[in-house]
């Protein structure tokens, strides 16, 4: 087993999943604004540190994706944040793309940037303790999109990123997110997501990326959020598994889904059914941002001194997601 494969398995095995706490300062400011908390560096750290010192870190969270600001911060007990995470048994990770910018020649689409100077930044993050990384490409569905141009250029960037990350002995998370925004059908989502993922693997193979040392972070297959034809959770599960089977090579050790705007319960229930019906060899788990943090953030914003209460809410969410990653979640356990 390669060193990279071992890291990937450590993050994903036994129902563990990933806490995506890598919101950029811009995104985190939107999240904090929505609950009327000033987005200062201290507040961003306090909320995140509260999650990182929760009980469920040990049994549920295999990896935490950090943002550049956080990986350089120290906790209230003066411990560097990546060390604080490693001590719980979870692997520290880092978002390394520098964001999605307007794609030249297709201004309604985005291309993710961040390759310039990446090799040097990766070395710095490795020294700080990171052992995995994240890069997100983003695609929207309309009649015209995603265009071949956006699919090819984002897949190419993801492959170049992956090679640099593996060269630096870290596991790249490859995140091609097909957004749920729009009125498209679930079958449109299935077709477009499959096309995007297939193209990503074609590029990864051309670049000779070690597929046993990556983690794929895709969206689930859902109807658009403005579609009148929503599908059942069972159908989400079967279409999502169909997508993985038709587009992901079998060497890939695991899949960690993003939540992408699903509610906490929806994201948990869908993951549970996907695992119940999982007839692949992939480990299938979560890499959730909003679907792990939303309720905890809301509670914290209203009870800013009640860190234990905030942790209790996060612990429950993490436990439910970890049950779902093993196909063992139920509504009864959720409401107990
Ligand atoms: P959500 O689970 O909130 O979609 O965030 C996951 C993520 O890391 C997006 O890049």
PDB file of N, CA, C and O and ligand atoms in Angstrom, residues 20 22 134 136 175 177 217 258-261 287-290, ligand 1:
ATOM      1  N   UNK A  20     -15.493  19.920   6.206  1.00  0.00           N
ATOM      2  CA  UNK A  20     -15.011  20.965   5.294  1.00  0.00           C
ATOM      3  C   UNK A  20     -15.190  22.314   5.984  1.00  0.00           C
ATOM      4  O   UNK A  20     -16.270  22.904   5.965  1.00  0.00           O
ATOM      5  N   UNK A  22     -13.234  24.941   5.323  1.00  0.00           N
ATOM      6  CA  UNK A  22     -12.273  25.709   4.518  1.00  0.00           C
ATOM      7  C   UNK A  22     -12.932  26.874   3.801  1.00  0.00           C
ATOM      8  O   UNK A  22     -12.442  27.321   2.758  1.00  0.00           O
ATOM      9  N   UNK A 134      -7.410  20.304  -1.055  1.00  0.00           N
ATOM     10  CA  UNK A 134      -8.664  20.358  -1.831  1.00  0.00           C
ATOM     11  C   UNK A 134      -8.589  21.408  -2.932  1.00  0.00           C
ATOM     12  O   UNK A 134      -7.998  22.475  -2.744  1.00  0.00           O
ATOM     13  N   UNK A 136     -11.498  22.865  -5.878  1.00  0.00           N
ATOM     14  CA  UNK A 136     -12.885  22.737  -6.338  1.00  0.00           C
ATOM     15  C   UNK A 136     -13.057  23.392  -7.699  1.00  0.00           C
ATOM     16  O   UNK A 136     -12.769  24.575  -7.860  1.00  0.00           O
ATOM     17  N   UNK A 175     -12.450  17.875  -6.515  1.00  0.00           N
ATOM     18  CA  UNK A 175     -13.855  18.263  -6.301  1.00  0.00           C
ATOM     19  C   UNK A 175     -14.426  18.943  -7.543  1.00  0.00           C
ATOM     20  O   UNK A 175     -14.295  20.154  -7.707  1.00  0.00           O
ATOM     21  N   UNK A 177     -17.629  20.165  -8.742  1.00  0.00           N
ATOM     22  CA  UNK A 177     -19.007  20.350  -8.241  1.00  0.00           C
ATOM     23  C   UNK A 177     -19.935  20.840  -9.343  1.00  0.00           C
ATOM     24  O   UNK A 177     -19.791  21.954  -9.843  1.00  0.00           O
ATOM     25  N   UNK A 217     -14.431  14.113  -4.616  1.00  0.00           N
ATOM     26  CA  UNK A 217     -15.498  14.793  -3.867  1.00  0.00           C
ATOM     27  C   UNK A 217     -16.538  15.328  -4.846  1.00  0.00           C
ATOM     28  O   UNK A 217     -16.440  16.458  -5.318  1.00  0.00           O
ATOM     29  N   UNK A 258     -19.885  16.210  -1.245  1.00  0.00           N
ATOM     30  CA  UNK A 258     -20.179  17.547  -0.725  1.00  0.00           C
ATOM     31  C   UNK A 258     -21.682  17.609  -0.463  1.00  0.00           C
ATOM     32  O   UNK A 258     -22.447  16.812  -1.008  1.00  0.00           O
ATOM     33  N   UNK A 259     -22.115  18.553   0.377  1.00  0.00           N
ATOM     34  CA  UNK A 259     -23.564  18.629   0.618  1.00  0.00           C
ATOM     35  C   UNK A 259     -24.239  19.584  -0.360  1.00  0.00           C
ATOM     36  O   UNK A 259     -25.416  19.378  -0.685  1.00  0.00           O
ATOM     37  N   UNK A 260     -23.575  20.615  -0.797  1.00  0.00           N
ATOM     38  CA  UNK A 260     -24.020  21.411  -1.944  1.00  0.00           C
ATOM     39  C   UNK A 260     -25.317  22.176  -1.790  1.00  0.00           C
ATOM     40  O   UNK A 260     -25.953  22.487  -2.793  1.00  0.00           O
ATOM     41  N   UNK A 261     -25.734  22.446  -0.546  1.00  0.00           N
ATOM     42  CA  UNK A 261     -26.983  23.184  -0.367  1.00  0.00           C
ATOM     43  C   UNK A 261     -28.142  22.296   0.065  1.00  0.00           C
ATOM     44  O   UNK A 261     -29.263  22.785   0.274  1.00  0.00           O
ATOM     45  N   UNK A 287     -18.002  14.786   2.973  1.00  0.00           N
ATOM     46  CA  UNK A 287     -17.054  15.884   3.171  1.00  0.00           C
ATOM     47  C   UNK A 287     -17.906  17.139   3.175  1.00  0.00           C
ATOM     48  O   UNK A 287     -17.971  17.879   2.194  1.00  0.00           O
ATOM     49  N   UNK A 288     -18.638  17.312   4.286  1.00  0.00           N
ATOM     50  CA  UNK A 288     -19.667  18.346   4.324  1.00  0.00           C
ATOM     51  C   UNK A 288     -19.166  19.624   4.992  1.00  0.00           C
ATOM     52  O   UNK A 288     -18.445  19.588   5.983  1.00  0.00           O
ATOM     53  N   UNK A 289     -19.615  20.734   4.425  1.00  0.00           N
ATOM     54  CA  UNK A 289     -19.418  22.026   5.056  1.00  0.00           C
ATOM     55  C   UNK A 289     -20.702  22.404   5.766  1.00  0.00           C
ATOM     56  O   UNK A 289     -20.882  22.172   6.966  1.00  0.00           O
ATOM     57  N   UNK A 290     -21.662  22.927   4.978  1.00  0.00           N
ATOM     58  CA  UNK A 290     -22.921  23.394   5.564  1.00  0.00           C
ATOM     59  C   UNK A 290     -23.679  22.295   6.291  1.00  0.00           C
ATOM     60  O   UNK A 290     -24.229  22.521   7.373  1.00  0.00           O
TER      61      UNK A 290
HETATM   62  P1  LIG B   1     -20.880  22.041   1.319  1.00  0.00           P
HETATM   63  O1  LIG B   1     -20.970  20.683   1.968  1.00  0.00           O
HETATM   64  O2  LIG B   1     -21.435  23.153   2.142  1.00  0.00           O
HETATM   65  O3  LIG B   1     -21.368  22.035  -0.104  1.00  0.00           O
HETATM   66  O4  LIG B   1     -19.326  22.386   1.253  1.00  0.00           O
HETATM   67  C1  LIG B   1     -18.450  21.428   0.828  1.00  0.00           C
HETATM   68  C2  LIG B   1     -17.289  22.064   0.204  1.00  0.00           C
HETATM   69  O5  LIG B   1     -16.183  21.864   0.621  1.00  0.00           O
HETATM   70  C3  LIG B   1     -17.512  22.942  -0.969  1.00  0.00           C
HETATM   71  O6  LIG B   1     -16.290  23.176  -1.612  1.00  0.00           O
END
